Coordinates of C-alpha atoms and ligand atoms in Angstrom, one line a residue:
X1310 CA 144.5 128.1 86.7
X1311 CA 145.4 126.1 89.9
X1312 CA 144.9 122.3 90.1
X1313 CA 141.4 121.4 91.4
X1314 CA 141.2 117.6 91.5
X1315 CA 141.8 115.9 94.8
X1316 CA 141.2 112.5 96.3
X1317 CA 138.0 112.1 98.3
X1318 CA 138.6 111.4 102.0
X1319 CA 137.9 107.8 103.0
X1320 CA 134.9 108.6 104.9
X1321 CA 133.4 110.3 101.9
X1322 CA 134.3 107.5 99.5
X1323 CA 132.8 104.9 101.9
X1324 CA 129.5 106.9 102.1
X1325 CA 129.4 106.9 98.3
X1326 CA 130.0 103.1 98.2
X1327 CA 127.4 102.6 101.0
X1328 CA 124.9 104.3 98.6
X1329 CA 125.3 101.4 96.4
X1330 CA 125.7 98.5 98.8
X1331 CA 123.6 99.6 101.7
X1332 CA 120.3 100.9 100.5
X1333 CA 118.1 100.0 103.5
X1334 CA 118.4 98.1 106.7
X1335 CA 117.8 94.9 104.8
X1336 CA 120.9 95.4 102.8
X1337 CA 122.9 95.4 106.0
X1338 CA 121.2 92.4 107.3
X1339 CA 122.2 90.7 104.0
X1340 CA 125.9 91.7 104.2
X1341 CA 126.2 90.7 107.9
X1342 CA 124.7 87.3 107.5
X1343 CA 126.8 86.5 104.5
X1344 CA 129.9 87.4 106.5
X1345 CA 128.9 85.1 109.3
X1346 CA 128.4 82.3 106.8
X1347 CA 131.8 83.1 105.2
X1348 CA 133.3 82.8 108.9
X1349 CA 132.0 79.2 109.0
X1350 CA 129.3 79.8 111.5
X1351 CA 126.8 77.1 112.2
X1352 CA 124.6 79.3 114.3
X1353 CA 123.4 82.9 113.1
X1354 CA 121.2 85.1 115.2
X1355 CA 119.6 88.2 113.8
X1356 CA 118.1 90.7 116.3
X1357 CA 116.2 93.8 115.1
X1358 CA 114.7 96.8 116.7
X1359 CA 112.2 99.2 115.1
X1360 CA 112.4 97.5 111.5
X1361 CA 116.3 98.0 111.7
X1362 CA 116.1 101.8 112.0
X1363 CA 117.1 101.5 115.8
X1364 CA 119.2 98.3 115.8
X1365 CA 120.4 95.5 113.6
X1366 CA 122.5 92.9 115.2
X1367 CA 124.0 89.7 113.8
X1368 CA 125.6 87.3 116.2
X1369 CA 127.5 84.2 115.0
X1370 CA 129.6 81.4 116.3
X1371 CA 132.1 81.5 113.3
X1372 CA 135.8 81.8 113.4
X1373 CA 136.0 85.4 114.8
X1374 CA 138.7 88.0 114.0
X1375 CA 142.0 89.0 115.5
X1376 CA 142.5 92.4 117.1
X1377 CA 144.1 93.8 114.1
X1378 CA 141.7 92.3 111.6
X1379 CA 138.8 93.7 113.6
X1380 CA 140.1 97.0 113.0
X1381 CA 141.1 96.3 109.3
X1382 CA 137.7 94.9 108.6
X1383 CA 136.2 98.5 108.4
X1384 CA 138.8 99.6 106.0
X1385 CA 137.6 100.1 102.4
X1386 CA 138.6 97.2 100.0
X1387 CA 139.7 95.2 103.1
X1388 CA 138.9 91.5 102.6
X1389 CA 140.3 88.2 103.7
X1390 CA 138.6 86.5 100.8
X1391 CA 140.4 87.3 97.7
X1392 CA 144.2 88.1 97.1
X1393 CA 144.3 88.7 93.3
X1394 CA 141.9 89.3 90.5
X1395 CA 142.1 85.7 89.3
X1396 CA 140.4 84.8 92.6
X1397 CA 137.3 86.4 91.4
X1398 CA 136.9 83.4 89.0
X1399 CA 137.0 80.8 91.7
X1400 CA 135.0 82.3 94.4
X1401 CA 133.8 80.0 97.3
X1402 CA 132.7 82.7 99.5
X1403 CA 129.6 85.0 99.6
X1404 CA 131.6 88.3 100.2
X1405 CA 134.8 89.4 98.3
X1406 CA 134.5 93.1 97.6
X1407 CA 135.5 94.2 101.1
X1408 CA 133.1 96.9 101.0
X1409 CA 130.3 96.1 103.4
X1410 CA 131.7 96.8 106.8
X1411 CA 133.3 100.0 105.5
X1412 CA 130.0 101.2 104.0
X1413 CA 128.0 100.2 107.1
X1414 CA 130.6 101.8 109.4
X1415 CA 130.4 105.1 107.4
X1416 CA 126.7 105.4 107.8
X1417 CA 125.9 104.1 111.3
X1418 CA 127.2 103.6 114.9
X1419 CA 128.6 100.1 114.9
X1420 CA 129.9 97.9 117.7
X1421 CA 131.9 94.9 116.8
X1422 CA 132.6 92.4 119.4
X1423 CA 134.7 89.3 118.2
X1424 CA 136.8 86.4 119.6
X1425 CA 139.1 84.1 117.7
X1426 CA 138.3 80.4 118.4
X1427 CA 141.7 79.7 120.1
X1428 CA 141.9 82.8 122.2
X1429 CA 140.7 83.5 125.6
X1430 CA 140.1 87.1 125.2
X1431 CA 138.4 88.9 122.5
X1432 CA 138.0 92.6 121.2
X1433 CA 135.4 95.2 121.2
X1434 CA 135.5 98.1 118.7
X1435 CA 133.4 101.1 118.2
X1436 CA 133.2 103.0 115.1
X1437 CA 130.8 105.8 114.0
X1438 CA 130.5 107.5 110.6
X1439 CA 133.8 106.0 109.5
X1440 CA 135.7 107.2 112.7
X1441 CA 137.2 104.8 115.2
X1442 CA 135.9 105.6 118.7
X1443 CA 137.5 102.9 120.7
X1444 CA 139.0 99.4 120.9
X1445 CA 139.6 97.5 123.9
X1446 CA 140.1 93.8 125.0
X1447 CA 136.8 92.2 126.2
X1448 CA 135.5 88.9 127.5
X1449 CA 133.1 87.8 124.8
X1450 CA 131.9 84.5 123.5
X1451 CA 133.6 82.8 120.6
X1452 CA 132.6 84.3 117.3
X1453 CA 131.5 87.6 116.2
X1454 CA 128.7 90.0 117.0
X1455 CA 128.1 93.2 115.0
X1456 CA 125.4 95.7 116.0
X1457 CA 124.5 98.4 113.9
X1458 CA 122.7 101.3 115.4
X1459 CA 120.8 104.4 113.9
X1460 CA 121.5 103.5 110.4
X1461 CA 122.0 106.6 108.1
X1462 CA 122.1 108.9 111.2
X1463 CA 124.6 111.1 109.4
X1464 CA 122.9 110.9 106.0
X1465 CA 119.3 112.5 106.9
X1466 CA 118.4 112.2 103.1
X1467 CA 118.6 108.6 103.2
X1468 CA 117.2 108.1 106.5
X1469 CA 114.1 110.0 105.6
X1470 CA 113.9 107.9 102.4
X1471 CA 113.1 104.8 104.5
X1472 CA 109.6 103.6 104.3
X1473 CA 107.4 102.5 107.0
X1474 CA 108.4 99.9 109.6
X1475 CA 106.1 97.3 107.9
X1476 CA 107.8 97.9 104.5
X1477 CA 111.3 97.8 105.9
X1478 CA 110.7 94.7 108.1
X1479 CA 109.3 93.0 105.0
X1480 CA 112.7 93.6 103.2
X1481 CA 114.6 92.4 106.2
X1482 CA 112.5 89.4 106.3
X1483 CA 112.9 88.8 102.8
X1484 CA 116.7 89.0 102.9
X1485 CA 116.8 86.7 106.0
X1486 CA 114.7 84.2 104.1
X1487 CA 117.0 84.2 101.1
X1488 CA 120.0 83.6 103.2
X1489 CA 118.1 81.0 105.4
X1490 CA 117.1 79.1 102.2
X1491 CA 120.7 79.1 100.9
X1492 CA 122.1 77.4 103.8
X1493 CA 119.5 75.0 105.4
X1494 CA 122.3 73.3 107.2
X1495 CA 122.9 76.3 109.3
X1496 CA 120.7 77.4 112.3
X1497 CA 119.2 80.9 112.1
X1498 CA 116.9 82.8 114.3
X1499 CA 115.4 86.2 114.0
X1500 CA 114.0 88.5 116.7
X1501 CA 112.1 91.6 116.2
X1502 CA 111.4 93.9 119.0
X1503 CA 111.9 91.0 121.4
X1504 CA 109.4 88.9 119.7
X1505 CA 111.0 85.7 118.2
X1506 CA 110.0 85.6 114.5
X1507 CA 111.9 82.5 113.3
X1508 CA 113.8 79.8 115.0
X1509 CA 115.1 77.5 112.1
X1510 CA 116.9 74.5 113.1
X1511 CA 119.5 72.9 110.7
X1512 CA 118.0 70.6 108.1
X1513 CA 117.6 70.0 104.3
X1514 CA 116.0 72.3 101.8
X1515 CA 112.6 70.9 102.0
X1516 CA 112.5 71.1 105.9
X1517 CA 113.8 74.7 105.5
X1518 CA 111.0 75.8 103.0
X1519 CA 108.4 74.2 105.4
X1520 CA 109.9 76.0 108.3
X1521 CA 109.9 79.4 106.6
X1522 CA 106.7 79.2 104.5
X1523 CA 104.6 76.9 106.7
X1524 CA 104.2 73.1 106.9
X1525 CA 101.5 73.2 104.3
X1526 CA 104.3 73.6 101.8
X1527 CA 105.5 70.2 102.3
X1528 CA 102.8 68.7 100.2
X1529 CA 103.1 71.3 97.5
X1530 CA 106.6 70.6 96.5
X1531 CA 107.8 68.8 93.5
X1532 CA 111.4 67.7 93.5
X1533 CA 113.6 68.9 90.6
X1534 CA 117.0 67.2 90.1
X1535 CA 119.5 67.3 87.2
X1536 CA 123.2 66.6 86.9
X1537 CA 124.9 67.6 83.8
X1538 CA 128.5 68.2 83.0
X1539 CA 128.0 72.0 82.9
X1540 CA 126.1 72.3 86.2
X1541 CA 123.9 70.6 88.8
X1542 CA 120.3 71.7 89.5
X1543 CA 118.3 70.7 92.5
X1544 CA 115.5 72.0 94.5
X1545 CA 111.7 72.3 94.2
X1546 CA 109.0 73.9 92.3
X1547 CA 105.5 74.4 93.7
X1548 CA 102.6 72.3 92.2
X1549 CA 101.1 74.6 89.5
X1550 CA 97.7 75.0 91.3
X1551 CA 99.6 76.6 94.0
X1552 CA 100.9 79.4 91.7
X1553 CA 100.2 82.9 93.0
X1554 CA 99.1 86.2 91.6
X1555 CA 101.9 87.9 93.2
X1556 CA 105.6 87.4 92.9
X1557 CA 107.3 86.5 96.0
X1558 CA 108.2 82.8 96.1
X1559 CA 110.6 82.6 93.4
X1560 CA 114.0 81.7 94.7
X1561 CA 116.9 81.0 92.5
X1562 CA 120.3 80.3 93.9
X1563 CA 123.5 80.0 92.1
X1564 CA 126.4 78.4 94.1
X1565 CA 124.4 79.4 97.3
X1566 CA 123.9 83.0 96.3
X1567 CA 120.4 84.3 95.7
X1568 CA 120.3 85.6 92.2
X1569 CA 117.8 87.7 90.2
X1570 CA 117.7 86.5 86.7
X1571 CA 114.7 87.3 84.3
X1572 CA 116.1 85.1 81.7
X1573 CA 116.1 81.8 84.0
X1574 CA 112.8 83.0 85.4
X1575 CA 111.5 82.8 82.1
X1576 CA 112.9 79.3 81.6
X1577 CA 111.3 78.2 84.7
X1578 CA 107.8 79.6 84.2
X1579 CA 108.1 78.4 80.6
X1580 CA 108.3 74.8 81.8
X1581 CA 104.8 75.4 83.4
X1582 CA 103.4 76.3 79.9
X1583 CA 99.8 75.2 79.7
X1584 CA 99.7 74.3 83.3
X1585 CA 99.2 77.9 84.7
X1586 CA 97.6 81.1 83.3
X1587 CA 99.7 84.0 82.4
X1588 CA 98.8 86.1 85.4
X1589 CA 100.2 83.8 88.0
X1590 CA 103.7 83.1 89.1
X1591 CA 104.8 79.5 90.1
X1592 CA 106.7 79.1 93.3
X1593 CA 110.3 77.8 93.0
X1594 CA 113.3 77.2 95.1
X1595 CA 116.0 75.9 92.8
X1596 CA 119.8 75.7 93.3
X1597 CA 122.2 75.7 90.7
X1598 CA 125.8 74.5 91.4
X1599 CA 128.3 75.6 88.6
X1600 CA 132.1 76.0 88.2
X1601 CA 132.6 79.5 89.7
X1602 CA 134.6 80.3 86.5
X1603 CA 131.6 79.8 84.3
X1604 CA 129.9 82.9 85.9
X1605 CA 130.7 86.4 86.8
X1606 CA 129.4 87.7 90.2
X1607 CA 131.2 90.9 90.2
X1608 CA 128.9 92.8 87.9
X1609 CA 126.6 94.4 90.6
X1610 CA 127.6 95.9 93.9
X1611 CA 124.9 93.9 95.7
X1612 CA 126.0 90.8 94.0
X1613 CA 122.4 89.7 93.1
X1614 CA 123.0 89.5 89.4
X1615 CA 125.4 87.4 87.5
X1616 CA 126.7 87.0 84.0
X1617 CA 126.7 83.6 82.5
X1618 CA 129.4 82.2 80.3
X1619 CA 126.9 80.0 78.5
X1620 CA 123.4 81.3 79.5
X1621 CA 121.8 79.4 76.6
X1622 CA 122.6 75.9 77.9
X1623 CA 121.8 76.9 81.4
X1624 CA 118.4 78.1 80.1
X1625 CA 117.8 74.9 78.3
X1626 CA 118.8 72.6 81.1
X1627 CA 116.7 74.4 83.7
X1628 CA 113.7 74.4 81.5
X1629 CA 113.9 70.8 80.6
X1630 CA 114.5 69.8 84.1
X1631 CA 111.5 71.5 85.5
X1632 CA 109.4 70.2 82.7
X1633 CA 110.5 66.8 83.4
X1634 CA 109.9 67.1 87.1
X1635 CA 106.4 68.3 86.5
X1636 CA 105.8 65.5 84.1
X1637 CA 107.1 62.9 86.3
X1638 CA 104.6 63.8 89.0
X1639 CA 102.1 63.4 86.2
X1640 CA 100.8 67.0 86.8
X1641 CA 101.0 67.8 83.1
X1642 CA 98.0 66.0 81.7
X1643 CA 95.5 66.6 84.5
X1644 CA 95.3 70.3 84.1
X1645 CA 94.4 72.3 81.2
X1646 CA 93.9 75.9 81.9
X1647 CA 93.3 78.2 79.0
X1648 CA 95.8 81.1 78.5
X1649 CA 94.6 84.3 79.4
X1650 CA 93.9 86.5 76.5
X1651 CA 91.9 89.5 77.6
X1652 CA 90.4 91.2 74.7
X1653 CA 92.8 89.9 72.0
X1654 CA 90.1 89.1 69.5
X1655 CA 87.5 91.9 69.9
X1656 CA 90.3 94.7 69.8
X1657 CA 91.7 93.0 66.8
X1658 CA 88.5 92.8 65.0
X1659 CA 87.7 96.5 65.5
X1660 CA 91.1 98.0 65.0
X1661 CA 92.3 96.0 62.0
X1662 CA 91.3 98.9 59.7
X1663 CA 90.6 102.6 60.3
X1664 CA 87.0 103.5 60.6
X1665 CA 85.9 105.6 57.8
X1666 CA 84.8 109.0 59.3
X1667 CA 81.2 109.3 58.2
X1668 CA 78.5 111.6 59.6
X1669 CA 75.5 109.7 60.7
X1670 CA 73.0 109.9 63.5
X1671 CA 73.1 106.9 65.8
X1672 CA 69.9 106.4 67.6
X1673 CA 71.4 103.9 69.8
X1674 CA 74.3 106.0 70.7
X1675 CA 75.6 105.2 74.2
X1676 CA 78.5 106.4 76.3
X1677 CA 80.6 103.3 75.8
X1678 CA 81.4 104.2 72.4
X1679 CA 83.6 107.1 73.3
X1680 CA 86.4 104.9 72.8
X1681 CA 86.0 105.1 69.0
X1682 CA 86.2 108.9 69.0
X1683 CA 89.3 109.1 71.0
X1684 CA 91.4 106.9 68.9
X1685 CA 92.4 109.0 65.9
X1686 CA 95.4 107.3 64.7
X1687 CA 94.8 103.7 63.7
X1688 CA 97.5 101.3 64.7
X1689 CA 98.5 98.7 62.0
X1690 CA 99.0 95.4 63.5
X1691 CA 99.9 91.9 62.6
X1692 CA 97.1 89.6 63.7
X1693 CA 99.3 86.8 64.9
X1694 CA 102.0 88.8 66.5
X1695 CA 101.3 88.5 70.2
X1696 CA 104.0 90.9 71.2
X1697 CA 102.7 93.7 69.0
X1698 CA 99.4 93.2 70.6
X1699 CA 100.7 93.3 74.0
X1700 CA 102.7 96.5 73.3
X1701 CA 99.6 97.8 71.9
X1702 CA 97.8 96.9 75.1
X1703 CA 100.3 98.9 77.2
X1704 CA 100.1 101.9 75.0
X1705 CA 96.5 101.8 75.1
X1706 CA 96.6 101.5 78.9
X1707 CA 98.9 104.6 78.9
X1708 CA 96.6 106.6 76.7
X1709 CA 94.0 106.2 79.4
X1710 CA 94.5 107.9 82.7
X1711 CA 94.5 105.4 85.7
X1712 CA 92.2 107.6 87.8
X1713 CA 89.1 108.6 85.9
X1714 CA 88.2 112.3 85.9
X1715 CA 85.2 113.8 84.8
X1716 CA 85.7 113.3 81.0
X1717 CA 84.6 109.8 81.2
X1718 CA 81.8 110.4 83.6
X1719 CA 79.8 112.6 81.5
X1720 CA 77.2 110.1 80.2
X1721 CA 73.8 111.4 80.6
X1722 CA 71.7 109.6 83.0
X1723 CA 69.3 108.9 80.2
X1724 CA 71.8 107.1 78.0
X1725 CA 72.9 104.8 80.8
X1726 CA 69.3 104.1 81.8
X1727 CA 68.5 103.2 78.3
X1728 CA 71.3 101.0 77.9
X1729 CA 70.6 99.3 81.4
X1730 CA 66.9 99.0 80.3
X1731 CA 67.9 97.4 77.0
X1732 CA 70.2 94.9 78.7
X1733 CA 67.8 94.3 81.5
X1734 CA 65.1 93.4 79.0
X1735 CA 67.3 90.6 77.5
X1736 CA 66.7 86.9 78.4
X1737 CA 69.2 85.1 80.4
X1738 CA 70.5 82.9 77.6
X1739 CA 71.8 86.0 75.9
X1740 CA 74.5 86.3 78.5
X1741 CA 77.3 83.8 77.9
X1742 CA 80.8 83.4 79.0
X1743 CA 83.4 83.1 76.3
X1744 CA 86.9 82.0 77.1
X1745 CA 88.4 82.4 80.5
X1746 CA 87.1 85.9 81.3
X1747 CA 84.7 87.4 78.8
X1748 CA 81.1 87.8 78.9
X1749 CA 79.3 88.3 75.6
X1750 CA 75.8 89.7 75.5
X1751 CA 74.0 89.5 72.2
X1752 CA 71.4 92.3 72.1
X1753 CA 69.3 92.9 69.0
X1754 CA 71.3 95.6 67.7
X1755 CA 74.7 94.9 68.9
X1756 CA 77.0 92.6 70.8
X1757 CA 78.3 93.7 74.1
X1758 CA 81.5 92.4 75.6
X1759 CA 82.5 92.6 79.1
X1760 CA 85.7 91.4 80.9
X1761 CA 84.1 89.7 83.8
X1762 CA 86.9 89.7 86.4
X1763 CA 87.6 93.5 85.7
X1764 CA 83.8 94.4 85.8
X1765 CA 83.5 92.5 89.2
X1766 CA 86.3 94.4 90.5
X1767 CA 85.0 97.6 89.5
X1768 CA 81.7 96.9 91.0
X1769 CA 83.3 95.8 94.5
X1770 CA 85.8 98.7 94.3
X1771 CA 82.9 101.2 94.2
X1772 CA 81.0 99.4 96.8
X1773 CA 84.0 99.4 99.2
X1774 CA 84.5 103.0 98.5
X1775 CA 81.0 103.8 99.6
X1776 CA 81.4 101.6 102.7
X1777 CA 84.2 103.8 103.8
X1778 CA 82.2 106.8 103.6
X1779 CA 79.0 105.4 104.9
X1780 CA 80.3 102.6 106.9
X1781 CA 77.8 100.0 105.8
X1782 CA 79.8 96.9 104.8
X1783 CA 77.9 93.9 106.2
X1784 CA 80.1 91.4 108.2
X1785 CA 79.1 87.8 108.9
X1786 CA 80.4 86.4 112.2
X1787 CA 82.0 83.0 112.0
X1788 CA 80.6 80.2 114.0
X1789 CA 83.9 78.4 114.0
X1790 CA 86.3 81.2 113.5
X1791 CA 89.2 80.0 111.3
X1792 CA 92.8 81.1 112.0
X1793 CA 95.2 82.8 109.8
X1794 CA 98.9 82.2 110.2
X1795 CA 101.0 84.7 108.6
X1796 CA 104.6 85.9 108.2
X1797 CA 105.8 88.2 110.8
X1798 CA 105.9 91.1 108.2
X1799 CA 102.3 90.3 107.2
X1800 CA 101.3 90.2 110.9
X1801 CA 102.7 93.7 111.2
X1802 CA 100.8 94.8 108.1
X1803 CA 97.5 93.3 109.4
X1804 CA 98.0 95.2 112.8
X1805 CA 98.5 98.3 110.8
X1806 CA 95.3 97.7 108.6
X1807 CA 93.0 96.0 111.2
X1808 CA 90.7 98.9 111.7
X1809 CA 90.2 99.6 108.1
X1810 CA 89.7 95.8 107.4
X1811 CA 87.0 95.9 109.9
X1812 CA 85.2 98.5 107.9
X1813 CA 85.3 96.3 104.9
X1814 CA 83.8 93.4 106.9
X1815 CA 87.0 91.5 107.9
X1816 CA 87.1 91.2 111.6
X1817 CA 90.4 89.8 112.8
X1818 CA 91.8 89.6 116.2
X1819 CA 95.4 88.7 117.2
X1820 CA 96.1 85.4 118.6
X1821 CA 99.9 85.1 119.4
X1822 CA 102.6 86.6 117.3
X1823 CA 101.8 85.4 113.9
X1824 CA 98.3 84.2 114.1
X1825 CA 94.9 85.9 113.8
X1826 CA 91.4 84.6 114.4
X1827 CA 89.0 85.5 111.7
X1828 CA 85.9 86.3 113.7
X1829 CA 83.9 87.9 110.8
X1830 CA 84.2 88.2 107.2
X1831 CA 82.5 90.2 104.4
X1832 CA 78.9 88.8 103.9
X1833 CA 79.5 87.8 100.2
X1834 CA 82.7 85.7 101.0
X1835 CA 82.3 82.1 100.6
X1836 CA 83.0 79.9 103.6
X1837 CA 86.2 78.2 103.3
X1838 CA 87.8 81.0 101.2
X1839 CA 88.7 83.2 104.2
X1840 CA 92.5 82.4 104.4
X1841 CA 93.0 82.4 100.7
X1842 CA 91.3 85.7 100.1
X1843 CA 93.2 87.2 103.0
X1844 CA 96.5 86.1 101.6
X1845 CA 95.7 87.3 98.2
X1846 CA 94.6 90.7 99.6
X1847 CA 98.0 91.0 101.6
X1848 CA 99.9 90.1 98.6
X1849 CA 98.1 92.5 96.4
X1850 CA 98.5 95.3 99.0
X1851 CA 102.2 94.7 99.1
X1852 CA 102.4 94.6 95.4
X1853 CA 100.5 97.9 95.0
X1854 CA 102.6 99.5 97.7
X1855 CA 105.5 98.9 95.4
X1856 CA 103.9 100.0 92.2
X1857 CA 101.2 102.6 92.9
X1858 CA 101.3 105.8 94.6
X1859 CA 98.2 105.7 96.4
X1860 CA 97.0 106.1 100.1
X1861 CA 97.0 103.2 102.3
X1862 CA 93.1 103.2 102.3
X1863 CA 92.9 103.4 98.5
X1864 CA 95.4 100.6 98.2
X1865 CA 93.5 98.4 100.8
X1866 CA 90.1 99.1 98.9
X1867 CA 91.9 98.2 95.6
X1868 CA 93.4 95.1 97.1
X1869 CA 90.3 93.9 98.6
X1870 CA 88.3 94.5 95.4
X1871 CA 90.9 92.5 93.5
X1872 CA 91.1 89.5 95.9
X1873 CA 87.2 89.2 96.3
X1874 CA 86.5 89.4 92.6
X1875 CA 86.0 86.7 90.1
X1876 CA 89.1 85.0 88.7
X1877 CA 90.1 84.5 85.3
X1878 CA 89.0 80.9 84.3
X1879 CA 86.2 80.8 86.7
X1880 CA 83.0 79.8 85.2
X1881 CA 80.1 82.3 85.5
X1882 CA 76.4 81.5 84.7
X1883 CA 74.1 83.6 82.6
X1884 CA 72.2 84.9 85.5
X1885 CA 75.3 86.0 87.3
X1886 CA 76.7 87.7 84.1
X1887 CA 73.5 89.6 83.7
X1888 CA 73.4 90.6 87.4
X1889 CA 77.0 91.7 87.2
X1890 CA 76.5 93.8 84.0
X1891 CA 73.5 95.6 85.6
X1892 CA 75.5 96.3 88.6
X1893 CA 78.4 97.5 86.4
X1894 CA 76.0 99.9 84.7
X1895 CA 75.2 101.4 88.0
X1896 CA 78.7 102.3 88.7
X1897 CA 80.2 105.7 88.4
X1898 CA 82.8 104.6 86.0
X1899 CA 81.5 101.6 84.2
X1900 CA 83.7 101.4 81.3
X1901 CA 87.1 101.2 82.9
X1902 CA 88.6 98.7 85.4
X1903 CA 90.2 100.0 88.6
X1904 CA 93.6 99.9 86.7
X1905 CA 92.3 101.7 83.7
X1906 CA 91.7 99.0 81.1
X1907 CA 88.6 98.9 79.1
X1908 CA 86.0 96.4 80.5
X1909 CA 82.9 97.0 78.6
X1910 CA 82.5 97.4 74.9
X1911 CA 79.9 97.6 72.2
X1912 CA 80.4 95.9 68.8
X1913 CA 78.1 97.1 66.0
X1914 CA 77.2 94.4 63.4
X1915 CA 78.8 96.5 60.8
X1916 CA 82.1 96.1 62.6
X1917 CA 81.7 92.4 62.5
X1918 CA 80.5 92.5 58.9
X1919 CA 84.0 93.9 57.8
X1920 CA 85.4 90.5 58.8
X1921 CA 83.8 89.1 55.8
X1922 CA 84.9 91.9 53.5
X1923 CA 88.4 91.2 53.7
X1924 CA 89.6 89.6 50.4
X1925 CA 91.8 86.7 50.3
X1926 CA 94.9 88.5 48.9
X1927 CA 94.8 90.7 51.9
X1928 CA 94.4 88.0 54.3
X1929 CA 97.7 86.5 53.0
Ligands
LIG2685 P1 134.0 91.0 102.3 O1 132.9 90.1 103.1 O2 133.6 91.3 100.9 O3 135.4 90.4 102.5 P2 133.3 92.8 104.4 O4 133.4 94.3 104.5 O5 132.0 92.3 104.4 O6 134.0 92.3 103.0 O7 134.2 92.3 105.4 C1 135.5 92.5 105.7 C2 136.3 91.3 106.3 O8 135.9 91.4 107.7 C3 136.0 90.0 105.7 O9 136.8 89.6 104.6 C4 136.3 89.1 106.9 O10 137.6 88.8 107.0 C5 136.0 89.9 108.2 N1 134.6 89.6 108.8 C6 133.5 90.3 108.5 N2 132.5 89.8 109.3 C7 133.0 88.8 109.8 C8 132.6 87.8 110.8 N3 131.1 87.8 111.2 N4 133.2 86.8 111.3 C9 134.6 86.8 111.0 N5 135.0 87.7 110.1 C10 134.3 88.6 109.6
LIG2686 MG1 131.1 90.5 103.3

């Protein structure tokens, strides 16, 4: 048999590397900007066309490259930053793998213009799909400019895989933000389709955060500072009340590199214990400076993950420092939210022991009891073990289908009506809130438990669905229309959703690049909540876009229902609970939340009675 193994041509090897390093336009932005920083630039300009699909250009005033280096820079494993393996443990630069330019050059049309500081003339080089097209001397400003055109032009599968412009520009903005936050002392600007998105002047971290996220952030920041022999920690956390339902404002930098680290994320959020509910994420912008030999950055092609030599100490220091910072600003005692525990207790009561199968006729049968029939294998659980309950929750969620087909929608009109009329006949005082999100209804023959935020979300969701088919959402015009200032990516998103938002009652009109005037809002939105609700809506929309495979319209309806609905921890009066439950019973799918969790249950007295039958030995 002949020999069949051969070395891959460079162009192919580069494309394979590009698959890991350059996943989308935003990854190229990150690599190019980091190169500019490594070149000692004090000004970095990002120019983007068509969300990076047409053009990405980074211009810097760094040290530039010689003619030969310019050519070399596109070779694989070509780097000026390390010489030997040992250097990996004393890294002072963002780059070191020598892969980025080779990768970008293999999947795009690239123009490099560069001039060394002490030379009069520079060089201009064209490369396309790993092929050198030309190189010639050229008069160019000091520094380097790299233009990347038609990314993935020669890899149609990847090109087709790119998401909408709104999504891609959001990723670009995120990478830009990460780099801009790592180096507040460097000036950065960002243009998209000839609009200036950011113009960030040199300053300190606090000023940079305010410039990127809005001046309002200035007031929200709590400084964190800790100097130990192992590491130095500095930066800010957002005051707990500004925590958000969506991730997105969590920034951790290690030696100026943005890092994703769930373990340390846990340390930071852990420091907020008892200050925030479980369903929100605190904002943070924290920088760790540590001896490079105590970490390993070279474990992931995009260099966003690291390995710690002593992660436990780092964890402890970070957690303690954030906790102390929050305490120092005497935030700790003033707030006392209850932790969210949706349905822990009622589910436990009912599933502690298998239900004896007995045949009996239940005159008060109602469709909400189908739950019992479905669950044939009882799950044994430890009452105090939160993790087991959680995993059971997720298993339970999986058992239910997120979209509700006919099987749950079979209840006869009669049963629903009789339940509704039973509930309608109850006095107000039988509806009470229990904990941060449960409503309890004590009827004569049973208890009903409703997850209030989930129920509200369900009611709104069905209302909005109807609004789309019938176009009847009422909008109230604003007498003094408030303004909404958003990130460039969100501005793009709003423009995309504008028509549909109007159908749901949000009447927005553009006012400059990043600002919208809120002309009208849904009739049931409280005045003063406009901006907050819209921000939440956009955040939710983005979140869903990543997690769910639903149409844009469905996503909008879901996001709107979520952002307009009651929040966990909000107090709800008896009358409102009653009204909500009656509205819920009119829904097509009253038992399930939009995400497929049970939101309404009946508990029979016998089920509660079992509580009192457990003998002492068994309890122990
Ligand atoms: P790495 O950054 O890992 O070294 P890259 O492929 O990103 O690898 O870049 C290769 C080399 O090209 C760098 O080591 C550097 O010497 C040079 N280079 C890239 N971009 C610039 C720039 N903007 N200014 C000066 N030199 C640059
Ligand atoms: Mg690099």
